Amino acid sequence: GIEVEDEAIKTVFKKAGIKKVKWVAEKDDVTCSVCRDRDGKIYPVDSIPAKPHYNCRCYIVPYRETDSESR
C-alpha cells in the first residue's frame, strides 16, 4: 500500500512541476541507519529510492533551489 501512496505523491509533484524532492526521516531511537543516512538528501523526482523497510516513517517533500543555492 505504501508504494501506491508514494507513487501518487510523485505523480502530483511531477504535475506541479517539482523536479527534485528532499527525503525526510523521523529521527528517534528506532530510526534505521538507511533512513538516517538518507535524511536531508535531495533526489530527482524520477529517481527517488524505495522505502527500505515495512512501516517506514520517512516521507518526501518538494525541493526547490533558492537563488543563492543555484549560483
GROMACS .gro file of N, CA and C in nm:
model
  213
    1GLY      N    1   0.079  -0.119   0.000
    1GLY     CA    2   0.000   0.000   0.000
    1GLY      C    3   0.084   0.127   0.000
    2ILE      N    4   0.196   0.127   0.074
    2ILE     CA    5   0.277   0.248   0.084
    2ILE      C    6   0.338   0.283  -0.051
    3GLU      N    7   0.368   0.181  -0.133
    3GLU     CA    8   0.424   0.208  -0.265
    3GLU      C    9   0.325   0.285  -0.351
    4VAL      N   10   0.196   0.250  -0.340
    4VAL     CA   11   0.091   0.317  -0.416
    4VAL      C   12   0.082   0.463  -0.373
    5GLU      N   13   0.085   0.485  -0.242
    5GLU     CA   14   0.080   0.622  -0.189
    5GLU      C   15   0.201   0.703  -0.237
    6ASP      N   16   0.318   0.645  -0.229
    6ASP     CA   17   0.440   0.715  -0.274
    6ASP      C   18   0.434   0.748  -0.423
    7GLU      N   19   0.383   0.657  -0.505
    7GLU     CA   20   0.370   0.683  -0.648
    7GLU      C   21   0.269   0.795  -0.674
    8ALA      N   22   0.162   0.799  -0.597
    8ALA     CA   23   0.063   0.906  -0.613
    8ALA      C   24   0.124   1.041  -0.578
    9ILE      N   25   0.202   1.046  -0.471
    9ILE     CA   26   0.269   1.170  -0.432
    9ILE      C   27   0.365   1.215  -0.541
   10LYS      N   28   0.441   1.120  -0.594
   10LYS     CA   29   0.536   1.151  -0.700
   10LYS      C   30   0.463   1.206  -0.823
   11THR      N   31   0.351   1.148  -0.859
   11THR     CA   32   0.271   1.195  -0.973
   11THR      C   33   0.224   1.338  -0.952
   12VAL      N   34   0.175   1.368  -0.832
   12VAL     CA   35   0.129   1.504  -0.801
   12VAL      C   36   0.245   1.602  -0.811
   13PHE      N   37   0.361   1.565  -0.756
   13PHE     CA   38   0.478   1.652  -0.763
   13PHE      C   39   0.515   1.680  -0.907
   14LYS      N   40   0.517   1.577  -0.991
   14LYS     CA   41   0.553   1.595  -1.132
   14LYS      C   42   0.455   1.689  -1.201
   15LYS      N   43   0.326   1.671  -1.176
   15LYS     CA   44   0.225   1.757  -1.238
   15LYS      C   45   0.239   1.901  -1.192
   16ALA      N   46   0.291   1.921  -1.071
   16ALA     CA   47   0.310   2.056  -1.018
   16ALA      C   48   0.443   2.116  -1.063
   17GLY      N   49   0.519   2.042  -1.142
   17GLY     CA   50   0.646   2.094  -1.192
   17GLY      C   51   0.763   2.076  -1.098
   18ILE      N   52   0.746   1.997  -0.993
   18ILE     CA   53   0.854   1.970  -0.899
   18ILE      C   54   0.955   1.878  -0.966
   19LYS      N   55   1.081   1.918  -0.966
   19LYS     CA   56   1.187   1.840  -1.030
   19LYS      C   57   1.269   1.760  -0.929
   20LYS      N   58   1.275   1.810  -0.805
   20LYS     CA   59   1.356   1.744  -0.700
   20LYS      C   60   1.276   1.736  -0.571
   21VAL      N   61   1.310   1.635  -0.491
   21VAL     CA   62   1.248   1.618  -0.360
   21VAL      C   63   1.355   1.598  -0.254
   22LYS      N   64   1.316   1.626  -0.131
   22LYS     CA   65   1.407   1.605  -0.019
   22LYS      C   66   1.350   1.493   0.068
   23TRP      N   67   1.436   1.400   0.105
   23TRP     CA   68   1.399   1.288   0.191
   23TRP      C   69   1.400   1.336   0.336
   24VAL      N   70   1.293   1.306   0.409
   24VAL     CA   71   1.283   1.346   0.549
   24VAL      C   72   1.260   1.220   0.632
   25ALA      N   73   1.347   1.198   0.729
   25ALA     CA   74   1.335   1.082   0.817
   25ALA      C   75   1.293   1.127   0.956
   26GLU      N   76   1.212   1.045   1.019
   26GLU     CA   77   1.182   1.066   1.160
   26GLU      C   78   1.309   1.026   1.235
   27LYS      N   79   1.358   1.113   1.318
   27LYS     CA   80   1.486   1.085   1.385
   27LYS      C   81   1.460   1.057   1.534
   28ASP      N   82   1.462   0.929   1.567
   28ASP     CA   83   1.447   0.888   1.706
   28ASP      C   84   1.522   0.758   1.728
   29ASP      N   85   1.497   0.692   1.838
   29ASP     CA   86   1.572   0.571   1.873
   29ASP      C   87   1.546   0.452   1.782
   30VAL      N   88   1.436   0.453   1.707
   30VAL     CA   89   1.405   0.339   1.621
   30VAL      C   90   1.433   0.365   1.473
   31THR      N   91   1.487   0.481   1.440
   31THR     CA   92   1.518   0.512   1.301
   31THR      C   93   1.634   0.424   1.255
   32CYS      N   94   1.615   0.357   1.142
   32CYS     CA   95   1.721   0.268   1.093
   32CYS      C   96   1.833   0.350   1.030
   33SER      N   97   1.946   0.286   1.011
   33SER     CA   98   2.064   0.355   0.957
   33SER      C   99   2.042   0.400   0.812
   34VAL      N  100   1.967   0.324   0.733
   34VAL     CA  101   1.941   0.363   0.594
   34VAL      C  102   1.861   0.493   0.592
   35CYS      N  103   1.756   0.498   0.672
   35CYS     CA  104   1.672   0.618   0.676
   35CYS      C  105   1.750   0.736   0.731
   36ARG      N  106   1.828   0.712   0.833
   36ARG     CA  107   1.909   0.819   0.893
   36ARG      C  108   2.008   0.875   0.790
   37ASP      N  109   2.068   0.787   0.710
   37ASP     CA  110   2.163   0.830   0.607
   37ASP      C  111   2.096   0.909   0.494
   38ARG      N  112   1.972   0.876   0.464
   38ARG     CA  113   1.902   0.944   0.355
   38ARG      C  114   1.843   1.078   0.398
   39ASP      N  115   1.829   1.100   0.527
   39ASP     CA  116   1.765   1.222   0.576
   39ASP      C  117   1.832   1.347   0.519
   40GLY      N  118   1.751   1.433   0.459
   40GLY     CA  119   1.801   1.559   0.403
   40GLY      C  120   1.859   1.549   0.263
   41LYS      N  121   1.872   1.429   0.210
   41LYS     CA  122   1.928   1.414   0.075
   41LYS      C  123   1.826   1.456  -0.029
   42ILE      N  124   1.877   1.510  -0.138
   42ILE     CA  125   1.795   1.558  -0.248
   42ILE      C  126   1.800   1.455  -0.362
   43TYR      N  127   1.682   1.424  -0.416
   43TYR     CA  128   1.672   1.327  -0.526
   43TYR      C  129   1.590   1.386  -0.640
   44PRO      N  130   1.627   1.355  -0.764
   44PRO     CA  131   1.539   1.391  -0.875
   44PRO      C  132   1.406   1.316  -0.856
   45VAL      N  133   1.297   1.380  -0.894
   45VAL     CA  134   1.166   1.320  -0.870
   45VAL      C  135   1.151   1.184  -0.938
   46ASP      N  136   1.225   1.161  -1.044
   46ASP     CA  137   1.219   1.032  -1.113
   46ASP      C  138   1.314   0.927  -1.056
   47SER      N  139   1.394   0.964  -0.956
   47SER     CA  140   1.495   0.872  -0.902
   47SER      C  141   1.487   0.859  -0.750
   48ILE      N  142   1.369   0.868  -0.696
   48ILE     CA  143   1.353   0.855  -0.550
   48ILE      C  144   1.368   0.709  -0.513
   49PRO      N  145   1.457   0.678  -0.418
   49PRO     CA  146   1.470   0.537  -0.378
   49PRO      C  147   1.345   0.489  -0.306
   50ALA      N  148   1.319   0.360  -0.318
   50ALA     CA  149   1.206   0.300  -0.247
   50ALA      C  150   1.233   0.303  -0.096
   51LYS      N  151   1.127   0.304  -0.021
   51LYS     CA  152   1.144   0.297   0.124
   51LYS      C  153   1.210   0.164   0.159
   52PRO      N  154   1.304   0.167   0.251
   52PRO     CA  155   1.388   0.049   0.273
   52PRO      C  156   1.325  -0.064   0.354
   53HIS      N  157   1.210  -0.038   0.417
   53HIS     CA  158   1.152  -0.143   0.501
   53HIS      C  159   1.005  -0.117   0.528
   54TYR      N  160   0.936  -0.218   0.574
   54TYR     CA  161   0.795  -0.210   0.611
   54TYR      C  162   0.779  -0.112   0.728
   55ASN      N  163   0.673  -0.035   0.727
   55ASN     CA  164   0.643   0.066   0.830
   55ASN      C  165   0.743   0.181   0.833
   56CYS      N  166   0.806   0.208   0.722
   56CYS     CA  167   0.898   0.321   0.714
   56CYS      C  168   0.819   0.449   0.738
   57ARG      N  169   0.872   0.537   0.820
   57ARG     CA  170   0.804   0.662   0.855
   57ARG      C  171   0.860   0.780   0.777
   58CYS      N  172   0.950   0.757   0.686
   58CYS     CA  173   1.008   0.863   0.605
   58CYS      C  174   0.905   0.916   0.506
   59TYR      N  175   0.932   1.039   0.460
   59TYR     CA  176   0.846   1.098   0.358
   59TYR      C  177   0.931   1.193   0.275
   60ILE      N  178   0.875   1.236   0.163
   60ILE     CA  179   0.946   1.328   0.074
   60ILE      C  180   0.870   1.460   0.070
   61VAL      N  181   0.945   1.567   0.051
   61VAL     CA  182   0.885   1.700   0.036
   61VAL      C  183   0.945   1.764  -0.088
   62PRO      N  184   0.869   1.855  -0.151
   62PRO     CA  185   0.923   1.924  -0.269
   62PRO      C  186   1.049   2.001  -0.231
   63TYR      N  187   1.142   2.006  -0.324
   63TYR     CA  188   1.266   2.080  -0.304
   63TYR      C  189   1.285   2.173  -0.421
   64ARG      N  190   1.304   2.298  -0.390
   64ARG     CA  191   1.333   2.398  -0.494
   64ARG      C  192   1.457   2.474  -0.451
   65GLU      N  193   1.550   2.484  -0.542
   65GLU     CA  194   1.674   2.558  -0.512
   65GLU      C  195   1.642   2.706  -0.498
   66THR      N  196   1.698   2.766  -0.397
   66THR     CA  197   1.681   2.911  -0.383
   66THR      C  198   1.782   2.979  -0.475
   67ASP      N  199   1.764   3.106  -0.497
   67ASP     CA  200   1.855   3.180  -0.585
   67ASP      C  201   2.000   3.169  -0.537
   68SER      N  202   2.020   3.175  -0.406
   68SER     CA  203   2.158   3.168  -0.354
   68SER      C  204   2.219   3.031  -0.372
   69GLU      N  205   2.136   2.924  -0.370
   69GLU     CA  206   2.189   2.790  -0.387
   69GLU      C  207   2.225   2.761  -0.532
   70SER      N  208   2.156   2.825  -0.626
   70SER     CA  209   2.180   2.793  -0.766
   70SER      C  210   2.292   2.874  -0.828
   71ARG      N  211   2.352   2.963  -0.754
   71ARG     CA  212   2.463   3.044  -0.806
   71ARG      C  213   2.595   2.976  -0.789
   0.00000   0.00000   0.00000
